[in-house]
Amino acid sequence: MGTGSKSSHQSYAVSPTTPAESPAAPVDLAGAPTGAGDGDLAGAAAGGAPAEVPEGQQTLPEQPFPAEPPDYEALEAAVDEFLKEFGEEPQDTDAEAASAELQEAVALPEEGVVEGEQADHEDAAAGAEAVLLADEVEEAEEAANEEETDPPLTPVPVAPPAGEPTGAPILVGGDDFINSEATLVAYDSPDGPREVLLTHVSEDAEERLLDALSIPGTHMEDVEVEQEVKERLALDKDKQLAELTKSAVSSVQHKLKNGIPISEASIAKHQAAVDAVSAVLNDPGISDAEKDMAQHYKDQLDLVQDKIDNGGPPMPWMDSYEVTTTKTVTKQVQVPNGEPEPGTLEAKVRNASRIKATLDPETGQASWDGTARSHAKGTEYEIDMGDGWKAVYRPYKENDPASTEYSLRGQLEVHAPAGAGHSKELVERLEQLHLMNKPMTAAEGEWTYLTNNIQAQGLGKATGMKAAMETAQGLQDLQVQEIVHQRMESLMGLDSDALQTQMKRIHLEAAQKVLPMKVEVVRDAVAKASGFASGAELAASPGYEPTPSTAGKWLSWSRFDVTGKQEEIKSAFEGRSLTHSIGSGDLAAVLSTGVLASTEKRAVMGIGSGIGMSEHDDKMTGGANSVFLRVRSSDQAMGGTLVWDDPSVLMRRSDYYGYDGDHYGAINPDHEYYKKSKITRDPMKIAQFTTSTWGKNEVMFRNGIDLLGAEAPSRIVCHTSGERKKILASFEARGITELGGKPVEDVLCLSGDDS
Amino acid sequence: MTAQQWRQRFSDLLAGNHSATGDPVDAGARLIVFDPDGEEVFRAALARHHRFVDEDRAVWIRPLVGGQDTLDGYMFNLGVTRRRALEWEDAQVVDGIVEMNLVTGQRARVEPADGADLEELACWDDFTDRLTPEEDTALRRLDADSWQGRYA
């Protein structure tokens, strides 16, 4: 599991890598709590779904830098003001004082420690005196250059696997993207693979993205256009024929579905509709179209009459009569106010849409012709990136969550020209959109890992954790001041706007440089909060894996309290399993995709319905981004059930939450209104959830579960032997012989088989 | 009040048997859930099917969350309109409303739907006419943790 690196990363710095021409991406990876005293550290996670802070809210707000810099004193005052506006207390700006304070605040890594070795905390403190002093800046910059050798946690493939609906997940540095995640997908198409980068931009990064665009539509004009419209005839609306017919259909359908006698009320509704339709049909003055319309309803009502007389199975779906006409309509369209600004990308505003991919149920291959899109509620920008490249972005500011789809806001697609091999450029071109375009480094990954573990293990309020986070933030503040002092000469000549820009850049640079030290401070605090003597001991422990699992269809981070105690977890679940029932659904189809996917992931994979969901829906169900498992007795598994007899393969993840029973209200912790009283992320508590015949407890896993890889179920209970044979044949054709180390013949079973 | 009585009222409300027009499709039920502090935390119309599980003192239901108007008419995302459970400590009928104290400490009220909730139920009834008999039956079984077919 993981990407293979067991190392922690305290011994080297991370330097800015964004070119000077473009705004640097924020790198305060988890939006660590400010010095203002944020005690709820769970919200500090960048890589996971914070429990108490909505997604995209973790970063520090960008604030205007308020001062002109006429002189040295004014500049220092401006720096202090800037830090205040970032919610930080100004520090003593004297470098020596800063150094002394720093020595007290944190033990620093010993010089010469190489990646993979663990610096002893106290030994490191002995070497702290030199750090952040002005004469050490050069050394820091040299260390920063070593960042080039820091390999990405998730290497960008040359080309994502063509037709693979889940694509190739990658992590991008900084926090421009929700959970730092992006996915490279290559849809099959007649023109060759259609390679697309899909990601969610964080709300804080949107302003920079929009700065990269020339967005038309600053004024509206009336334009007459011809368009095809489907509509009911005026006579239909006037006489309410569709409504009357639908009322009769619905009433009779209800009786048929429930096997109950047709009621007088149903007959009356039918008669009212028949009377209205007959009146129209008998009118000699109606047009041919109106006659067709009335006949359409008469045919439906005749079928209803037959059901009233004879009963039988429910009727097929019946729709209103609509005609397609070409109409000249006056539409208000957005008209650009002049030419695009030089150096920006031209964007067109249009109704929101989704890639309309299709999934072959036999092969599990996703295809898309590069143009087909399904309608969605909201607004998006189509962005011309030049050379046949384009992007589609659905901005937060144009999509009110009260009236548009919840998951749509912040979605970004980057499209390469047809053909394979564009993966690297798909990532690099994010820079055109003023977004971070470098893969996540190991040091960034360890910060994400730690903050995810703080959230998952509930360590946010542990002794020393708040102080550690404040210390981490203090380190960053000191680094900001140090850089300012170094560059005082050049900063003094800048006007207000340029100074503001430079200060933001310095802030980001400081965050990057100080990250390894922040990691060490927080690792030490996490270690002590979880029973380890030191961060070094924690890092050396067998369960410490500061890299995401890439074995599955998407990335997930582990939690060391489980990865180091798999046997304890298995023991706690003794006689119990995690299960997921698909009822009478098609197991073979689920297994053809290889994943149990959330609604949101299904949409991306091309197997979604295209029916979105509102923020309210997701808040109440958690359904957009999660799949639901239940803790049940191991001997209870009906056909159509996936069973994990060893739940530790899933409990090692850091992204789940559970309720012991069906809890109503906002259950998705991503939403601000949810109440955390009943939620748990503790695998030992989950193991003790009340099990009942039908298991009403719930454990939600983000994105979904990889059914054919490391997270494979122990048993797949088929409905019939025929279904089992069909799935076995499919596995054989795909070369799948084992799941979770067991022969597929043993994994695929029937209800009643011995487990 | 016997268990039989409140269960019968529960079933009648969902089925729409309290309809003033004499046609059950003109009526239905909604669920309102309150936290222990009395705050309303959930409200939704209920699909007409339910399933009591006697040994668990529970009933499976389907709150109608996830509906929206689309170019193809009013549709539901069946990945969202998922089954939920009400596990009760005790229950009774008060003025025709089924009131349940849930094992979670929350309090649930199942009552006649009206207004927007009743309209949502009518949309659901209409939407389910699009389903095949097999799909409709699968929904009514209330045994799946996810919907893997169309409309999800």
Tab-separated table of C-alpha atoms in Angstrom, chain A residues 246 249-251 253-255 257-258 263 265-266 269 314-317 375 377 405 579-584 586 590 596 599 602 607-609 611-614 616-617 620-621 623 628 630 660-667 675 678 692-696 698, chain B residues 15 21-26 31 33 35 37 39 41-42 48 51 53 55-56 58 60-61 63 65-69 71 75-77 79-80 82-87 102 104 106 125-126 128-130 136 138 140-141 143-149 151-152:
chain	number	residue	atom	x	y	z
A	246	LYS	CA	-52.110	12.142	-15.994
A	249	VAL	CA	-53.265	7.371	-15.272
A	250	SER	CA	-51.664	7.972	-11.885
A	251	SER	CA	-54.774	6.924	-9.996
A	253	GLN	CA	-51.543	2.936	-11.967
A	254	HIS	CA	-51.508	3.152	-8.189
A	255	LYS	CA	-54.196	0.477	-7.945
A	257	LYS	CA	-49.106	-1.520	-8.730
A	258	ASN	CA	-50.584	-2.262	-5.343
A	263	SER	CA	-61.841	2.797	-6.876
A	265	ALA	CA	-62.420	7.938	-7.470
A	266	SER	CA	-60.178	6.448	-10.159
A	269	LYS	CA	-60.887	10.824	-12.761
A	314	PRO	CA	-49.004	-1.608	-14.567
A	315	MET	CA	-49.040	0.556	-17.670
A	316	PRO	CA	-45.917	1.835	-19.400
A	317	TRP	CA	-44.735	5.412	-18.906
A	375	HIS	CA	-27.452	19.315	-19.246
A	377	LYS	CA	-28.219	23.163	-13.540
A	405	GLU	CA	-26.171	21.362	-8.215
A	579	THR	CA	-21.331	-5.279	4.166
A	580	HIS	CA	-22.973	-3.512	1.273
A	581	SER	CA	-26.143	-4.811	-0.332
A	582	ILE	CA	-27.077	-3.874	-3.858
A	583	GLY	CA	-30.375	-5.715	-3.420
A	584	SER	CA	-31.481	-7.235	-6.686
A	586	ASP	CA	-26.703	-6.347	-11.258
A	590	VAL	CA	-20.878	-3.400	-10.617
A	596	LEU	CA	-18.351	0.606	-5.676
A	599	THR	CA	-22.810	9.216	-7.027
A	602	ARG	CA	-20.341	7.536	-11.086
A	607	ILE	CA	-22.359	5.554	-15.465
A	608	GLY	CA	-24.213	8.290	-13.647
A	609	SER	CA	-27.766	9.261	-14.377
A	611	ILE	CA	-29.393	13.755	-12.412
A	612	GLY	CA	-27.484	15.978	-10.048
A	613	MET	CA	-28.222	16.763	-6.461
A	614	SER	CA	-28.650	19.869	-4.431
A	616	HIS	CA	-29.497	20.145	0.731
A	617	ASP	CA	-29.770	16.615	-0.622
A	620	MET	CA	-29.066	15.141	4.442
A	621	THR	CA	-27.763	11.990	2.827
A	623	GLY	CA	-24.766	10.693	-0.857
A	628	PHE	CA	-22.372	3.300	2.592
A	630	ARG	CA	-23.008	-1.508	7.377
A	660	ASP	CA	-24.440	3.575	15.092
A	661	GLY	CA	-27.978	3.752	13.779
A	662	ASP	CA	-29.790	5.856	11.264
A	663	HIS	CA	-29.144	9.441	12.203
A	664	TYR	CA	-31.367	12.133	10.729
A	665	GLY	CA	-30.339	15.666	9.948
A	666	ALA	CA	-27.144	16.802	8.309
A	667	ILE	CA	-25.011	13.664	8.353
A	675	LYS	CA	-23.891	17.838	14.371
A	678	LYS	CA	-23.277	10.894	17.040
A	692	SER	CA	-29.253	-6.342	13.877
A	693	THR	CA	-30.852	-8.435	11.221
A	694	TRP	CA	-30.725	-5.667	8.694
A	695	GLY	CA	-27.959	-3.536	10.127
A	696	LYS	CA	-29.103	0.056	10.312
A	698	GLU	CA	-23.848	3.256	8.582
B	15	ALA	CA	-50.497	4.534	1.528
B	21	THR	CA	-60.983	12.613	-2.032
B	22	GLY	CA	-61.334	8.887	-1.577
B	23	ASP	CA	-58.349	8.303	-3.841
B	24	PRO	CA	-55.192	7.387	-1.943
B	25	VAL	CA	-52.935	8.964	-4.566
B	26	ASP	CA	-54.225	12.351	-3.486
B	31	LEU	CA	-41.570	12.459	8.097
B	33	VAL	CA	-37.474	14.354	12.832
B	35	ASP	CA	-33.266	16.316	17.776
B	37	ASP	CA	-33.373	19.450	22.072
B	39	GLU	CA	-34.957	21.297	16.937
B	41	VAL	CA	-33.550	18.465	11.717
B	42	PHE	CA	-35.255	16.567	8.911
B	48	ARG	CA	-45.528	4.795	-0.228
B	51	ARG	CA	-41.120	-2.604	5.636
B	53	VAL	CA	-38.620	-5.579	10.796
B	55	GLU	CA	-37.184	-8.374	15.586
B	56	ASP	CA	-35.340	-5.085	15.276
B	58	ALA	CA	-37.498	-0.934	13.063
B	60	TRP	CA	-37.470	0.817	6.586
B	61	ILE	CA	-38.748	3.818	4.676
B	63	PRO	CA	-37.723	9.706	2.348
B	65	VAL	CA	-34.847	13.485	-1.107
B	66	GLY	CA	-33.085	13.965	-4.418
B	67	GLY	CA	-35.825	15.074	-6.786
B	68	GLN	CA	-35.349	17.821	-9.316
B	69	ASP	CA	-36.864	19.257	-12.446
B	71	LEU	CA	-35.381	18.813	-19.303
B	75	MET	CA	-36.702	13.059	-11.892
B	76	PHE	CA	-35.176	11.515	-8.803
B	77	ASN	CA	-31.579	10.473	-8.323
B	79	GLY	CA	-28.512	7.148	-5.478
B	80	VAL	CA	-29.776	9.858	-3.172
B	82	ARG	CA	-32.027	5.870	-0.487
B	83	ARG	CA	-33.660	3.754	2.163
B	84	ARG	CA	-33.526	4.909	5.753
B	85	ALA	CA	-34.573	3.255	8.988
B	86	LEU	CA	-36.653	4.351	11.940
B	87	GLU	CA	-35.755	2.353	15.057
B	102	LEU	CA	-36.197	6.749	18.338
B	104	THR	CA	-31.001	7.583	18.732
B	106	GLN	CA	-34.375	11.773	18.222
B	125	ASP	CA	-45.550	8.599	-8.033
B	126	ASP	CA	-45.232	9.944	-11.558
B	128	THR	CA	-41.928	5.639	-10.616
B	129	ASP	CA	-44.219	5.110	-13.604
B	130	ARG	CA	-41.036	5.401	-15.686
B	136	ASP	CA	-40.269	-0.789	-9.079
B	138	ALA	CA	-36.614	-3.664	-6.301
B	140	ARG	CA	-40.223	-1.527	-2.825
B	141	ARG	CA	-38.117	-4.268	-1.269
B	143	ASP	CA	-33.165	-4.069	0.845
B	144	ALA	CA	-30.436	-2.287	-1.118
B	145	ASP	CA	-27.801	0.038	0.315
B	146	SER	CA	-27.244	1.586	-3.104
B	147	TRP	CA	-28.989	1.771	-6.431
B	148	GLN	CA	-26.809	0.522	-9.230
B	149	GLY	CA	-29.205	0.876	-12.126
B	151	TYR	CA	-31.441	7.070	-12.457
B	152	ALA	CA	-28.439	6.993	-10.105
